[in-house]
CSV table of C-alpha atoms in Angstrom, one decimal:
chain,number,residue,atom,x,y,z
Y,1,LEU,CA,-68.1,-41.2,67.8
Y,2,GLN,CA,-66.3,-40.0,71.4
Y,3,ALA,CA,-66.0,-36.2,70.7
Y,4,TYR,CA,-70.0,-36.5,70.2
Y,5,GLN,CA,-70.5,-38.1,73.2
Y,6,VAL,CA,-68.4,-35.0,75.2
Y,7,ARG,CA,-70.7,-32.9,72.6
Y,8,ASP,CA,-67.5,-31.9,70.5
Y,9,PHE,CA,-70.2,-31.8,67.6
Y,10,GLN,CA,-67.2,-29.5,65.5
Y,11,SER,CA,-64.7,-32.1,66.1
Y,12,ALA,CA,-67.3,-34.7,65.3
Y,13,ARG,CA,-68.5,-33.2,62.2
Y,14,ASP,CA,-64.6,-33.2,60.8
Y,15,PHE,CA,-63.9,-36.6,61.8
Y,16,SER,CA,-67.0,-38.2,59.7
Y,17,GLN,CA,-66.1,-35.7,57.0
Y,18,GLN,CA,-62.2,-37.5,57.0
Y,19,ALA,CA,-63.8,-40.6,56.6
Y,20,LEU,CA,-66.4,-39.9,54.4
Y,21,GLU,CA,-64.1,-38.5,52.2
Y,22,LEU,CA,-61.7,-41.7,52.7
Y,23,ASP,CA,-64.5,-44.0,52.0
Y,24,PRO,CA,-68.4,-42.7,50.7
Y,25,LYS,CA,-69.1,-45.9,51.3
Y,26,PHE,CA,-68.7,-45.5,55.2
Y,27,GLU,CA,-72.1,-46.7,56.9
Y,28,LYS,CA,-71.5,-45.1,60.0
Y,29,ALA,CA,-70.1,-42.1,59.4
Y,30,TRP,CA,-73.6,-41.0,57.2
Y,31,LEU,CA,-75.4,-41.9,60.5
Y,32,MET,CA,-72.8,-39.6,62.4
Y,33,GLN,CA,-73.4,-36.4,59.8
Y,34,GLY,CA,-77.0,-36.4,60.3
Y,35,VAL,CA,-77.2,-36.7,64.1
Y,36,LEU,CA,-74.9,-33.9,63.9
Y,37,HIS,CA,-77.2,-32.4,61.5
Y,38,GLY,CA,-80.0,-32.8,63.2
Y,39,ALA,CA,-78.1,-31.1,66.6
Y,40,ARG,CA,-77.9,-28.3,65.1
Y,41,GLY,CA,-81.8,-28.4,63.6
Y,42,GLU,CA,-80.5,-28.7,59.5
Y,43,TYR,CA,-83.0,-30.9,59.4
Y,44,GLU,CA,-83.1,-31.7,55.3
Y,45,GLU,CA,-79.7,-32.3,55.4
Y,46,CYS,CA,-80.1,-34.4,58.4
Y,47,PHE,CA,-83.0,-36.7,56.7
Y,48,ALA,CA,-80.8,-36.7,53.2
Y,49,ASP,CA,-77.5,-38.6,55.5
Y,50,LEU,CA,-80.0,-40.5,57.1
Y,51,ARG,CA,-81.5,-42.1,54.4
Y,52,LYS,CA,-77.9,-42.2,52.6
Y,53,ALA,CA,-77.1,-44.7,56.1
Y,54,ILE,CA,-80.0,-46.6,55.3
Y,55,ALA,CA,-79.6,-47.4,51.3
Y,56,LEU,CA,-75.8,-48.4,52.5
Y,57,ASP,CA,-76.8,-50.5,55.2
Y,58,PRO,CA,-80.7,-51.4,55.3
Y,59,THR,CA,-80.3,-54.3,58.3
Y,60,ASP,CA,-79.1,-51.3,60.9
Y,61,PRO,CA,-82.0,-49.9,63.0
Y,62,LEU,CA,-79.4,-47.2,64.3
Y,63,PRO,CA,-80.5,-44.6,61.3
Y,64,TYR,CA,-83.8,-46.2,61.1
Y,65,THR,CA,-84.4,-45.4,65.1
Y,66,ALA,CA,-82.8,-42.0,64.5
Y,67,LEU,CA,-85.0,-40.4,61.2
Y,68,ALA,CA,-88.4,-41.5,62.5
Y,69,ARG,CA,-87.1,-39.8,65.8
Y,70,VAL,CA,-86.1,-36.6,64.3
Y,71,LEU,CA,-88.5,-37.4,61.6
Y,72,ALA,CA,-91.8,-37.5,64.4
Y,73,PHE,CA,-90.2,-34.2,66.2
Y,74,ARG,CA,-90.5,-32.4,63.5
Y,75,GLY,CA,-94.4,-33.4,63.2
Y,76,LYS,CA,-94.0,-35.4,60.0
Y,77,ARG,CA,-95.6,-38.6,61.5
Y,78,LYS,CA,-96.4,-40.5,58.4
Y,79,GLU,CA,-93.4,-40.3,57.4
Y,80,ALA,CA,-92.4,-41.5,60.7
Y,81,ILE,CA,-94.4,-44.5,60.8
Y,82,GLN,CA,-93.1,-45.6,57.7
Y,83,VAL,CA,-89.9,-45.2,59.1
Y,84,TRP,CA,-90.4,-47.7,61.7
Y,85,ARG,CA,-92.6,-49.9,58.8
Y,86,ASP,CA,-88.9,-50.1,57.4
Y,87,LEU,CA,-86.8,-51.2,59.4
Y,88,LEU,CA,-89.5,-53.8,61.1
Y,89,LYS,CA,-89.5,-55.6,57.2
Y,90,HIS,CA,-85.8,-56.2,58.2
Y,91,ASP,CA,-85.9,-57.4,61.4
Y,92,PRO,CA,-89.6,-57.6,62.6
Y,93,ASN,CA,-88.4,-58.5,66.1
Y,94,GLU,CA,-86.9,-54.7,66.3
Y,95,SER,CA,-89.1,-54.0,69.7
Y,96,SER,CA,-88.1,-50.9,70.0
Y,97,ALA,CA,-89.8,-50.0,66.6
Y,98,HIS,CA,-93.0,-52.1,67.5
Y,99,PHE,CA,-92.9,-49.8,70.3
Y,100,GLN,CA,-92.5,-46.1,68.8
Y,101,LEU,CA,-94.8,-47.5,65.5
Y,102,GLY,CA,-97.4,-48.7,67.6
Y,103,MET,CA,-97.6,-45.0,70.0
Y,104,LEU,CA,-97.7,-43.0,66.4
Y,105,LEU,CA,-100.6,-44.7,65.4
Y,106,LEU,CA,-101.9,-44.8,68.8
Y,107,ALA,CA,-101.8,-41.1,68.6
Y,108,ASP,CA,-102.7,-40.8,65.5
Y,109,LYS,CA,-106.0,-42.7,66.2
Y,110,GLU,CA,-105.6,-46.5,63.7
Y,111,TYR,CA,-106.6,-48.4,67.2
Y,112,SER,CA,-106.8,-51.2,64.9
Y,113,GLU,CA,-103.1,-50.9,63.4
Y,114,ALA,CA,-101.4,-50.0,66.8
Y,115,VAL,CA,-102.9,-52.7,68.5
Y,116,PRO,CA,-99.8,-56.0,66.9
Y,117,HIS,CA,-97.0,-53.6,67.6
Y,118,LEU,CA,-98.5,-52.5,70.7
Y,119,GLN,CA,-98.8,-56.5,72.0
Y,120,ALA,CA,-95.3,-57.3,70.2
Y,121,ALA,CA,-93.4,-54.6,72.2
Y,122,THR,CA,-95.5,-55.4,75.5
Y,123,ALA,CA,-94.3,-59.1,74.7
Y,124,ALA,CA,-90.6,-58.4,74.9
Y,125,GLU,CA,-90.8,-56.2,77.7
Y,126,GLU,CA,-93.5,-57.7,80.5
Y,127,GLY,CA,-94.7,-55.0,83.1
Y,128,SER,CA,-94.1,-51.8,81.1
Y,129,PRO,CA,-96.5,-49.6,82.7
Y,130,VAL,CA,-96.4,-47.1,79.9
Y,131,LEU,CA,-96.9,-50.0,77.3
Y,132,GLU,CA,-99.3,-51.4,79.3
Y,133,MET,CA,-101.6,-47.9,79.4
Y,134,GLY,CA,-101.0,-47.5,75.4
Y,135,LEU,CA,-102.5,-51.1,74.7
Y,136,ALA,CA,-104.8,-50.0,76.7
Y,137,ARG,CA,-106.3,-46.7,75.4
Y,138,ALA,CA,-105.8,-48.7,72.1
Y,139,TYR,CA,-108.1,-51.0,73.1
Y,140,ALA,CA,-110.9,-48.3,74.6
Y,141,GLY,CA,-110.5,-46.7,71.3
Y,142,MET,CA,-111.2,-49.7,69.1
Y,143,GLY,CA,-114.3,-50.0,72.0
Y,144,ASP,CA,-113.2,-53.5,73.7
Y,145,ALA,CA,-113.9,-53.0,76.6
Y,146,ALA,CA,-112.7,-55.9,78.3
Y,147,LYS,CA,-109.2,-56.3,76.9
Y,148,ALA,CA,-109.1,-52.4,78.4
Y,149,SER,CA,-109.9,-53.1,81.8
Y,150,ASP,CA,-107.7,-56.0,81.7
Y,151,ALA,CA,-104.7,-54.4,80.2
Y,152,PHE,CA,-105.5,-51.3,82.7
Y,153,LYS,CA,-105.6,-53.5,86.0
Y,154,LYS,CA,-101.7,-54.8,84.8
Y,155,ALA,CA,-100.8,-51.3,83.8
Y,156,ALA,CA,-102.2,-50.2,87.2
Y,157,ALA,CA,-100.0,-52.2,89.0
Y,158,ALA,CA,-96.9,-52.1,88.0
Y,159,ASP,CA,-97.6,-48.3,87.9
Y,160,PRO,CA,-100.2,-47.2,90.8
Y,161,THR,CA,-100.4,-43.6,90.1
Y,162,PRO,CA,-103.2,-40.2,89.8
Y,163,ARG,CA,-101.5,-40.7,86.1
Y,164,VAL,CA,-102.3,-43.8,85.3
Y,165,TRP,CA,-105.9,-44.5,87.2
Y,166,GLU,CA,-107.2,-41.0,85.6
Y,167,THR,CA,-106.8,-42.4,82.2
Y,168,ALA,CA,-108.0,-45.3,83.0
Y,169,ALA,CA,-111.4,-43.9,84.5
Y,170,GLU,CA,-110.9,-41.6,81.6
Y,171,SER,CA,-110.7,-44.8,79.3
Y,172,LEU,CA,-113.6,-47.0,80.9
Y,173,ALA,CA,-116.3,-44.0,81.7
Y,174,LYS,CA,-116.8,-44.9,77.6
Y,175,PHE,CA,-118.4,-47.8,78.4
Y,176,ASN,CA,-121.3,-49.1,81.0
Y,177,SER,CA,-120.0,-52.7,81.2
Y,178,THR,CA,-117.2,-50.7,83.2
Y,179,LEU,CA,-118.6,-47.8,84.5
Y,180,PRO,CA,-117.9,-49.6,88.7
Y,181,GLU,CA,-114.1,-49.6,87.6
Y,182,ALA,CA,-113.7,-46.0,86.6
Y,183,GLN,CA,-115.2,-44.2,88.9
Y,184,HIS,CA,-113.3,-46.8,91.1
Y,185,TYR,CA,-110.0,-45.9,89.3
Y,186,ALA,CA,-111.7,-41.8,89.1
Y,187,GLU,CA,-112.0,-42.0,92.7
Y,188,MET,CA,-108.3,-43.3,93.7
Y,189,ALA,CA,-107.4,-40.7,91.0
Y,190,VAL,CA,-109.0,-37.7,93.3
Y,191,LYS,CA,-107.8,-39.3,96.4
Y,192,GLY,CA,-104.4,-40.0,95.5
Y,193,ASP,CA,-103.8,-35.9,94.3
Y,194,GLU,CA,-106.0,-34.9,97.3
Y,195,THR,CA,-102.7,-36.8,99.6
Y,196,GLN,CA,-100.4,-34.7,97.3
Y,197,SER,CA,-102.0,-31.0,97.2
Y,198,ALA,CA,-102.6,-31.3,101.4
Y,199,LYS,CA,-98.9,-31.0,101.2
Y,200,ILE,CA,-97.9,-27.6,99.1
Y,201,ASN,CA,-97.1,-24.5,100.3
Y,202,ILE,CA,-99.4,-21.7,98.9
Y,203,ASP,CA,-96.2,-19.0,99.7
Y,204,THR,CA,-94.1,-21.6,97.6
Y,205,ALA,CA,-96.4,-23.3,95.3
Y,206,GLY,CA,-94.4,-23.6,91.6
Y,207,ALA,CA,-95.5,-24.7,88.4
Y,208,ALA,CA,-95.8,-28.4,89.3
Y,209,ASP,CA,-98.0,-27.6,92.2
Y,210,LEU,CA,-100.4,-26.1,90.1
Y,211,ARG,CA,-100.5,-28.6,87.0
Y,212,LEU,CA,-101.5,-30.7,90.9
Y,213,MET,CA,-104.1,-29.1,90.9
Y,214,THR,CA,-105.4,-28.6,87.7
Y,215,SER,CA,-105.1,-32.3,88.0
Y,216,LEU,CA,-107.4,-32.5,90.8
Y,217,ALA,CA,-109.7,-30.6,89.2
Y,218,MET,CA,-110.1,-32.3,85.9
Y,219,GLY,CA,-110.4,-35.5,88.6
Y,220,TRP,CA,-113.3,-33.8,90.4
Y,221,GLY,CA,-114.7,-33.5,87.0
Y,222,SER,CA,-114.0,-37.0,85.4
Y,223,LEU,CA,-115.6,-38.4,88.7
Y,224,GLY,CA,-119.1,-35.8,88.3
Y,225,GLY,CA,-119.1,-36.8,85.1
Y,226,ILE,CA,-119.5,-41.1,86.2
Y,227,TYR,CA,-121.3,-40.2,88.8
Y,228,LEU,CA,-124.0,-39.1,87.1
């Protein structure tokens, strides 16, 4: 573990292989082997070793977490979702698993399935703008304007930034009942971006500045759509 922490991957690999020679059922060694394969881009070996670690100790959350994250990174979202579900069978209170599973389901537009997992994660970490934002988007996807509105208010209170306001405006603009709120958030987002863009020096503008200008243009577009 110390060799891995200092990024001495070869030594970490040698140690884990030696440990497995002494004890082929040493779960932590299989976990380390899997992580090392992932770091080297050897994904099939990574998946196999992490699944071996899970089989040896189904109660350890670490190999599930490593496997699900690498699967998601490789675009295998369905498989990653199943790994998080498997972890929750063994530990229903694992809040990070609820969060990761909820966000993957949200990305797949499985809104009703995402909500209970995001609720569980939010209960464990109250005041998280990321979680409140995810929950709000899931509610909006389900067509529940009232719950989406409440969640966006919590997200905006925790993280009052143009990015949050823009997402709130875009989501709430879909419902007639929340159009005034959507307009309010859109106006705040545009004002925030305008304040930041006024500080840009054209001669030294970088990628972040260009993203800000693009965001401002999109904000004006969203606001125009709400006015119409």
